[in-house]
Coordinates of C-alpha atoms and ligand atoms in Angstrom, one line a residue:
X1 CA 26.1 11.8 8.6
X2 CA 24.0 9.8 5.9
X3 CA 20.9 8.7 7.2
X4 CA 20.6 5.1 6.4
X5 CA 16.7 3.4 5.7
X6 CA 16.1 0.0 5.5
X7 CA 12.6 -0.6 3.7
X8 CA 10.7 -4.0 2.9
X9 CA 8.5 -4.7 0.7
X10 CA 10.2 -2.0 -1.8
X11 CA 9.9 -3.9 -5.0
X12 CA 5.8 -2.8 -3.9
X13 CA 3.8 0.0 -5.1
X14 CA 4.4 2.0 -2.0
X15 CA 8.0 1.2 -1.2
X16 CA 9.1 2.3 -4.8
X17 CA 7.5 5.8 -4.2
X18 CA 9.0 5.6 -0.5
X19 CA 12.7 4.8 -2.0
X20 CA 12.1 7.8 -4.3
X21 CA 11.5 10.1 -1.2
X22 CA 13.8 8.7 1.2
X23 CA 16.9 9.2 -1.7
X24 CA 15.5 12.7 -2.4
X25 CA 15.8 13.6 1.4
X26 CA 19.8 12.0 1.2
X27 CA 19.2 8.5 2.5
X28 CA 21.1 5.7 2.0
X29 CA 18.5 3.3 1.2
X30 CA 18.5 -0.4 1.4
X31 CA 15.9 -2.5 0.5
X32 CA 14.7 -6.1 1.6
X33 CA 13.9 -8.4 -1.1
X34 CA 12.2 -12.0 -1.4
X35 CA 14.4 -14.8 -3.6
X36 CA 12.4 -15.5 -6.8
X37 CA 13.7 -17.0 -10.1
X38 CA 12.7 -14.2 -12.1
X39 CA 13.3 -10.5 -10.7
X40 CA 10.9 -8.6 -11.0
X41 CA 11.6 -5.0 -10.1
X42 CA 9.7 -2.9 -12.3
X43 CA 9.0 -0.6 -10.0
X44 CA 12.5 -0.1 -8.7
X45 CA 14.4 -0.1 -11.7
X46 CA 14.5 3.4 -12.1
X47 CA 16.5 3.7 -9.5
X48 CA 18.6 0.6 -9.2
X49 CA 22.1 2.1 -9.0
X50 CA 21.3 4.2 -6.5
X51 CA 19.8 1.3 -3.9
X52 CA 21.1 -1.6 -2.2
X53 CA 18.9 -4.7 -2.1
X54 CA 19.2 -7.4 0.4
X55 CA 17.5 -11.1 0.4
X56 CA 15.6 -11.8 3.0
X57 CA 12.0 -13.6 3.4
X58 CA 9.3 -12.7 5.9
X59 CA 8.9 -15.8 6.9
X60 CA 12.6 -16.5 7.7
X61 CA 13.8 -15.0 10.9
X62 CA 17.6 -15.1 10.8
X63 CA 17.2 -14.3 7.1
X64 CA 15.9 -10.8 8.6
X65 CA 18.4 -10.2 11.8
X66 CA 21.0 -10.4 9.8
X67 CA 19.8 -7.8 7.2
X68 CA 19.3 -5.3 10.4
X69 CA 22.9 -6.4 11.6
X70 CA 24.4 -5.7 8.0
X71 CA 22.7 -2.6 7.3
X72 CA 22.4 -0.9 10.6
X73 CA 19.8 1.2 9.7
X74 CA 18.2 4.2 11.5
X75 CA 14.3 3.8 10.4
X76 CA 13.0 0.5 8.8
X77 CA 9.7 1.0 7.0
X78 CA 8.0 -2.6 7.0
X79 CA 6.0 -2.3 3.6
X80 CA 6.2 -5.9 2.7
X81 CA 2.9 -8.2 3.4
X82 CA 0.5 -10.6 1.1
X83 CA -1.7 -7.2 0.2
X84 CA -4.7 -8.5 -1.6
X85 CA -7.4 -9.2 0.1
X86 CA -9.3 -11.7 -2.5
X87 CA -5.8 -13.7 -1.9
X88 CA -6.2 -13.7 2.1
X89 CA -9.2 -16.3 1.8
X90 CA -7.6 -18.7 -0.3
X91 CA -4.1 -18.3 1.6
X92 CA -5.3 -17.2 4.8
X93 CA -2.4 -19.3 6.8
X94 CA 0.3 -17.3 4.8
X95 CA -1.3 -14.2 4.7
X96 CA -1.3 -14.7 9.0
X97 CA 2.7 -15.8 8.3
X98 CA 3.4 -13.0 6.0
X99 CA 0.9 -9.7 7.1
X100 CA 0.9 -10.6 10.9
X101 CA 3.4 -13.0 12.3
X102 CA 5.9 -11.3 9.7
X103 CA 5.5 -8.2 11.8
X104 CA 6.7 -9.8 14.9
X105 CA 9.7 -11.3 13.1
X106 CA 11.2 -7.7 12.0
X107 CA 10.1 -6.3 15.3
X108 CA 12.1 -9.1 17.3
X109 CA 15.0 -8.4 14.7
X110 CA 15.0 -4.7 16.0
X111 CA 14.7 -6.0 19.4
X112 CA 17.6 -7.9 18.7
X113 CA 19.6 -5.9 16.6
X114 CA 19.2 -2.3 17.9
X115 CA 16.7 -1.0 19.7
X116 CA 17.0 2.4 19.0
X117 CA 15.9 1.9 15.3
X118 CA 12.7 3.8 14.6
X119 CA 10.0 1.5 13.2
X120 CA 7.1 2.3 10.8
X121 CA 4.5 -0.4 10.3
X122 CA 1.9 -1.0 7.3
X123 CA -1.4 -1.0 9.0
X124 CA -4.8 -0.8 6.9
X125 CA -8.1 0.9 7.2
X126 CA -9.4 -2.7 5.8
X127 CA -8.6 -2.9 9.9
X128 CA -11.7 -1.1 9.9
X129 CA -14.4 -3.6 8.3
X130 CA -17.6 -2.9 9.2
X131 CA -17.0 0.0 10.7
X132 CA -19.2 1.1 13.5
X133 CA -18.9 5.1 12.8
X134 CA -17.6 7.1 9.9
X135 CA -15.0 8.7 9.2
X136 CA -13.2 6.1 10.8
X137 CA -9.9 7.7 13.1
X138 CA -7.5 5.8 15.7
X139 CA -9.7 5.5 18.6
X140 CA -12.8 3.6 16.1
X141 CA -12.4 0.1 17.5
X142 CA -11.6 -2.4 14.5
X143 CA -13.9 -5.3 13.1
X144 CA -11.9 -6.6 10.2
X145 CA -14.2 -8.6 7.5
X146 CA -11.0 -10.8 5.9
X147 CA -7.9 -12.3 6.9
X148 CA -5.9 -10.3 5.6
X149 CA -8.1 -7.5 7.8
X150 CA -7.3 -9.8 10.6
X151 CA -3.7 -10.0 10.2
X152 CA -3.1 -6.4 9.8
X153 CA -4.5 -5.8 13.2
X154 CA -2.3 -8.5 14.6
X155 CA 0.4 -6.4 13.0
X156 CA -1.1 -3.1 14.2
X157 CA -1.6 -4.9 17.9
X158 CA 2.1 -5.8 18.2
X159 CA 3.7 -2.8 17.0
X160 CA 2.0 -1.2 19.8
X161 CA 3.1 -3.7 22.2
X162 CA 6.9 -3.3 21.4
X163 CA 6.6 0.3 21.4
X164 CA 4.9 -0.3 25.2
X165 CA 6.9 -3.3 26.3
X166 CA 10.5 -2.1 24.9
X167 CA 10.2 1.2 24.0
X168 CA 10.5 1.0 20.6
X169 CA 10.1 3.7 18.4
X170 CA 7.5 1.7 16.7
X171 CA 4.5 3.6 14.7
X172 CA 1.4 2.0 12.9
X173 CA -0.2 3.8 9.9
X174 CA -3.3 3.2 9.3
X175 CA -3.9 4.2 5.8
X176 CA -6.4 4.4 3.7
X177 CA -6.5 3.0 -0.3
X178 CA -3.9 4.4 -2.0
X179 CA -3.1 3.8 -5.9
X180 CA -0.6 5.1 -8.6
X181 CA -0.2 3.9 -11.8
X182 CA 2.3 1.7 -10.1
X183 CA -0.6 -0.3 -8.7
X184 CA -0.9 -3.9 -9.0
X185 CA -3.5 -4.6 -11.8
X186 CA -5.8 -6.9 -9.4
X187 CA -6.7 -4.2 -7.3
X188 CA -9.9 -2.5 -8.7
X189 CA -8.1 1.0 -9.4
X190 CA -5.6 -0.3 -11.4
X191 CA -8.0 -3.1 -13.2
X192 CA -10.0 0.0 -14.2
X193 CA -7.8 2.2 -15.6
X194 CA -5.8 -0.6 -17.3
X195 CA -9.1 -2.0 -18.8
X196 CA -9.7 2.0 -20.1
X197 CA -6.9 2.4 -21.8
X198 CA -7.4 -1.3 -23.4
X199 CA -11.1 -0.7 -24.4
X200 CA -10.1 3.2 -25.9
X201 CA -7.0 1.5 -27.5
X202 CA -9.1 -1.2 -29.3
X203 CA -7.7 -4.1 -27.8
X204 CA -10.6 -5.4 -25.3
X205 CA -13.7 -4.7 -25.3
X206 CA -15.7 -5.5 -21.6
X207 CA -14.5 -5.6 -18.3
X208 CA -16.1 -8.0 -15.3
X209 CA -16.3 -6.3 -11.6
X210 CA -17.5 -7.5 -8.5
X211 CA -19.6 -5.0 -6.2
X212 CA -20.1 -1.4 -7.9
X213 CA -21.6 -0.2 -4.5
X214 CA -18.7 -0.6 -2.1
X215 CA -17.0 2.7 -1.2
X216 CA -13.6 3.4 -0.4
X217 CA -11.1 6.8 0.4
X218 CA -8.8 6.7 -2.1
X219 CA -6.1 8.6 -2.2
X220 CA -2.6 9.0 -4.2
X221 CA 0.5 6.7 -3.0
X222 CA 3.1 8.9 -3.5
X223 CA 1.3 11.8 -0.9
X224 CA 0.7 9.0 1.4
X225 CA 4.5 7.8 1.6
X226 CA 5.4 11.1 2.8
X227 CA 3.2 10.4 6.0
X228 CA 5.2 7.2 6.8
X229 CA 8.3 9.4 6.9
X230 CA 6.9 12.0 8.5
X231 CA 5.7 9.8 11.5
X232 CA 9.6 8.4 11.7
X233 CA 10.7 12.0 12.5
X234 CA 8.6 13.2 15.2
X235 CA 10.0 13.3 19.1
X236 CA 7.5 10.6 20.2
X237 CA 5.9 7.3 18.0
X238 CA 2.1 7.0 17.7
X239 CA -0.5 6.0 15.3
X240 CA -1.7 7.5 12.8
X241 CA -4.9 7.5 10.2
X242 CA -3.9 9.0 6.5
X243 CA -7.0 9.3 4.7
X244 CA -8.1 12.1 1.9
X245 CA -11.4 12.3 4.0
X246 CA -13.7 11.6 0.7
X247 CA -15.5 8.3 -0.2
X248 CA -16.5 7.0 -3.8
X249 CA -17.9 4.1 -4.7
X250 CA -16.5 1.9 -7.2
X251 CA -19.4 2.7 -9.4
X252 CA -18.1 6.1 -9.2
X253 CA -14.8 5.6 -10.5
X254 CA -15.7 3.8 -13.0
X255 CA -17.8 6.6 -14.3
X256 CA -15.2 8.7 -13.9
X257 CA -12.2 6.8 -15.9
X258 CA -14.4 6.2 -18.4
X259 CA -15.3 9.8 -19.0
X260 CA -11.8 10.4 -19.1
X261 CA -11.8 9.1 -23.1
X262 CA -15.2 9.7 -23.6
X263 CA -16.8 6.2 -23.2
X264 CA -19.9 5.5 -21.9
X265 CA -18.7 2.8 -19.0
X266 CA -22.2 1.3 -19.3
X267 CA -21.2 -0.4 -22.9
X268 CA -18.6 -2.3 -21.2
X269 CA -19.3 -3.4 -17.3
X270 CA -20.4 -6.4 -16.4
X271 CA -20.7 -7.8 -12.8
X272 CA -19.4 -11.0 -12.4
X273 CA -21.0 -12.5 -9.3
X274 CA -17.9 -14.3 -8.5
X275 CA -16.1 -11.1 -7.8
X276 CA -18.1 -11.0 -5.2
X277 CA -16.0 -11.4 -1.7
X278 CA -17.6 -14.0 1.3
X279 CA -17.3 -10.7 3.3
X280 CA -17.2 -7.4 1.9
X281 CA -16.5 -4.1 3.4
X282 CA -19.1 -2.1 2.5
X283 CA -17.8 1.6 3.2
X284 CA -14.6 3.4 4.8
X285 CA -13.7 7.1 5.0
X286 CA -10.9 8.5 7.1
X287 CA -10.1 11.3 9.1
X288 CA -6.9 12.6 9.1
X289 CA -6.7 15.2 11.7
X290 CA -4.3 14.0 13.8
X291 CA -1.7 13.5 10.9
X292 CA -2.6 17.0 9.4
X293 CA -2.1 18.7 13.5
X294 CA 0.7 16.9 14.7
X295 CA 2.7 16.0 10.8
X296 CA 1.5 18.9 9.3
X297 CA 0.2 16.1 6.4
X298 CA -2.3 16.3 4.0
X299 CA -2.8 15.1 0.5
X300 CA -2.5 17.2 -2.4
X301 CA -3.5 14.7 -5.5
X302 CA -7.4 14.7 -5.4
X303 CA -10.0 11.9 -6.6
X304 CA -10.3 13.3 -10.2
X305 CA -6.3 14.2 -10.4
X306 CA -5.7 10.2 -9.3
X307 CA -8.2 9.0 -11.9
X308 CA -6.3 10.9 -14.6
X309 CA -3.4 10.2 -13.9
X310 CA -3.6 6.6 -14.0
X311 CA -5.9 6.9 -16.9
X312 CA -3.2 8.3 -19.1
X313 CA -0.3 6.4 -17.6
X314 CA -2.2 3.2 -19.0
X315 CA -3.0 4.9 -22.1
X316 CA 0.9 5.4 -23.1
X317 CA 1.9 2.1 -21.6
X318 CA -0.7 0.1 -23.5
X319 CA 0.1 2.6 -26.7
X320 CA 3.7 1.5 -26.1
X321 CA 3.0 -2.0 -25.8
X322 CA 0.8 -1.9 -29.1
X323 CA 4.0 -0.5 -30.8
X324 CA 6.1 -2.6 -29.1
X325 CA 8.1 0.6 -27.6
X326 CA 10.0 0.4 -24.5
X327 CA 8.3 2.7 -22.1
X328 CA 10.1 5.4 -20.7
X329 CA 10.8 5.8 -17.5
Ligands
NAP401 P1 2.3 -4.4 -2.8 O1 2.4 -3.5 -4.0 O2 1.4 -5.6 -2.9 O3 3.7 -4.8 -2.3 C1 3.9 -5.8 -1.3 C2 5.4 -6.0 -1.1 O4 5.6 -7.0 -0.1 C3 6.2 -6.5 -2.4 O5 7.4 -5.8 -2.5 C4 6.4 -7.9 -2.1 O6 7.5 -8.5 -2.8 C5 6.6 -7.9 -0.6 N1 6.5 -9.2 0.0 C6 5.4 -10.0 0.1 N2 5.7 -11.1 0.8 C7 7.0 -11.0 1.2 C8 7.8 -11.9 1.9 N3 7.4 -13.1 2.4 N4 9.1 -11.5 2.2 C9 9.5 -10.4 1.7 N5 8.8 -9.5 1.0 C10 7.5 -9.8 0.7 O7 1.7 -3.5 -1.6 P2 1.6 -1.9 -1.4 O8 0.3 -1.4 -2.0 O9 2.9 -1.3 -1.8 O10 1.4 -1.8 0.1 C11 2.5 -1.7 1.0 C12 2.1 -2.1 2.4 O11 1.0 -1.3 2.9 C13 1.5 -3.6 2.5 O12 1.8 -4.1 3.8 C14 0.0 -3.3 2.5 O13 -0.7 -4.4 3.1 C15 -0.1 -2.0 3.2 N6 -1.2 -1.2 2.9 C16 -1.5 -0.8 1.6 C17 -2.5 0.0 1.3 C18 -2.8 0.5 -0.1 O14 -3.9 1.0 -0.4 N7 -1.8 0.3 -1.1 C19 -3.3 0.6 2.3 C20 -3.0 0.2 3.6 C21 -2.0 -0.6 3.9 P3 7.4 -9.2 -4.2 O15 7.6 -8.1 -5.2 O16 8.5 -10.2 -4.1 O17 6.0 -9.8 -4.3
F7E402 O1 -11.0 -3.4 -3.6 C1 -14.4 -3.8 -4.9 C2 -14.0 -4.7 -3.7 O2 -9.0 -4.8 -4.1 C3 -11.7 -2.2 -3.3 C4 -5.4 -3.1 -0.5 O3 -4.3 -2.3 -0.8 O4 -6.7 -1.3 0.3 C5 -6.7 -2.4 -0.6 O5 -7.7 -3.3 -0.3 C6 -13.2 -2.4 -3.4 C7 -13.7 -3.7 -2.7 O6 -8.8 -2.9 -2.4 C8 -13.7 -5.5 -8.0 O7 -15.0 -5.6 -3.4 C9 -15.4 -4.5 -7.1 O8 -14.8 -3.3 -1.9 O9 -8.9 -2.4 -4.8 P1 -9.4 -3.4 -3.8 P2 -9.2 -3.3 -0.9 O10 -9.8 -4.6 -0.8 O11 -9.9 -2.1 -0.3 C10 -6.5 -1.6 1.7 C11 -6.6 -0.3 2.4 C12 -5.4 -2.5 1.9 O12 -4.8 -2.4 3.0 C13 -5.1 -3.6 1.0 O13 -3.8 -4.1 1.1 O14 -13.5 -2.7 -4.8 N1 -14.4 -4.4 -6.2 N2 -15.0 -5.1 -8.2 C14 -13.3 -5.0 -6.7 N3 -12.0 -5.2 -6.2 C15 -11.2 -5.8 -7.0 N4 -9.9 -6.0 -6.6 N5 -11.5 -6.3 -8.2 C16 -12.8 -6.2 -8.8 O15 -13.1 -6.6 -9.9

């Protein structure tokens, strides 16, 4: 019988690639999507015939029982959360709404609905913060340096709890940075390669960060979706770190994207102090061994692979835009 996977948060970065995999595999796949007067489903549209899409909001409770009753899926993948951690301190009561008490509204819906439905929840290594040891794995205690940071352990801390108190199949992920060229273009990946493309194109010339120095694990989204699945399809739910096990700092990958089209990134950074975050998180790195020994997981898109990738996706989409092409798909 057709498998059926309800995902939210799929018009995201992840839950595109994650709709991608879950069809590959044979999945009927529905997603959960937020009312807005303007669709915006770039990242899905690919693949819009072969999805269903349901409205339902977060912050609405009924809105999500009854997406659970009308689906009736076997695994629900809760992608969908305020993701931006700049965003967190100037909306830090609806990033708690959204990222953590949004958690406990899809879990009650399971509760509710069926509580044989395997669970996979978004948790962060920005859980992490100021880390006291490195890597960082799934006994490291957390000391989150943001709201958002705080409200993904609320969301880590209650999928947990329904897994103890109702045995749920509930799982927490707690990955590491991931990008794509489907990133958002506030996050400093995607602002980087974007600005590349614009400054080797002609069309801008500097680009403002905040901190060079911070260091992250960054890894490639669509390796990383495969680990949500993975940990849906094991006998027993746990948690799990996905991580590449490398850090660079953003310094780093700027250097890097830059040398991918032969500028000297020097000619065109400037720090803008108020990039600068009230609390920053200074350094995280992973280690993934309980994924790679019990999921058999690890990533195959390295560092300089990601960088390039995203490099020359920008390149042809601002190329495109210059031309005013449609961009294939
Ligand atoms: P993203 O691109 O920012 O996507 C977030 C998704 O959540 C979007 O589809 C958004 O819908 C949806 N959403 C936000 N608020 C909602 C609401 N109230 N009701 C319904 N849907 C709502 O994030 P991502 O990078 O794909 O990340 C996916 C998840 O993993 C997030 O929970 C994120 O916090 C977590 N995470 C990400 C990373 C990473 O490095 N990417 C690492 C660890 C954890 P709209 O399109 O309507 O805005
Ligand atoms: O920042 C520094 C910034 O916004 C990375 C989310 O997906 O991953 C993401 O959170 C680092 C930080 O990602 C700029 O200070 C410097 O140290 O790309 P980011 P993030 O905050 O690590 C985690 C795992 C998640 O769960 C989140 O949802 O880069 N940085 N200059 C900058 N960052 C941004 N955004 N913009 C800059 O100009």
């Amino acid at each position: 019988m057709t498998r059926k996977a309800l995902i939210t948060g799929i018009t995201g970065q992840d839950g595109a690639y994650l709709a991608e995999l879950l069809l590959d595999r044979g999945y009927e796949v529905h997603g959960m999507v937020r009312r807005s007067s303007t669709e915006r489903f770039e990242r899905i549209n690919h693949l819009r015939d072969r999805l269903t899409l349901h409205q339902a909001d977060l912050l609405d409770q009924l809105s999500i029982v009854k997406v659970l009753q009308d689906v009736r899926p076997e695994e629900v993948y809760n992608l969908a959360a305020q993701s931006f951690v700049p965003t967190s301190w100037l909306q830090p009561l609806l990033t708690g709404e959204f990222t953590a008490l949004g958690v406990t509204r899809m879990l009650e819906a399971v509760r509710l609905v069926d509580r044989k439905i395997r669970f996979y929840q978004a948790s962060s290594s920005e859980m992490f913060g100021a880390a006291r040891e490195e890597p960082q794995n799934e006994q490291t205690p957390f000391y989150p340096r943001s709201p958002y940071g705080v409200a993904k352990v609320y969301g880590h801390w209650i999928t947990v709890n329904y897994r103890e108190s109702y045995d749920i199949f509930a799982c927490s992920g707690i990955l590491f940075n991931h990008e794509s060229p489907r990133r958002g273009k506030e996050f400093v990946s995607r602002k980087i390669t974007d600005a590349v493309a614009r400054i080797k194109l002609g069309v801008q010339e500097k680009l403002l960060l905040g901190n060079l120095d911070a260091a992250r694990d960054w890894g490639f989204a669509g390796d990383y979706v495969r680990a949500m699945w993975l940990m849906l399809q094991r006998d027993a739910p746990s948690d799990y770190v996905v991580a590449t096990g490398r850090k660079h700092t953003v310094r780093e990958l700027v250097e890097e994207a830059f040398a991918q089209v032969d500028l000297d990134w020097h000619d065109h950074i400037e720090v803008d102090p108020r990039l600068i975050r009230p609390a920053e998180v200074n350094k995280l790195r992973g280690d993934a061994g309980r994924a790679r020994a019990e999921l058999g997981w690890q990533p195959e898109v390295t560092f300089p692979e990601l960088v390039k990738m995203m490099v020359e996706a920008d390149l042809r989409r601002v190329q495109c835009e210059l031309n005013q092409q449609e961009l294939p798909p």
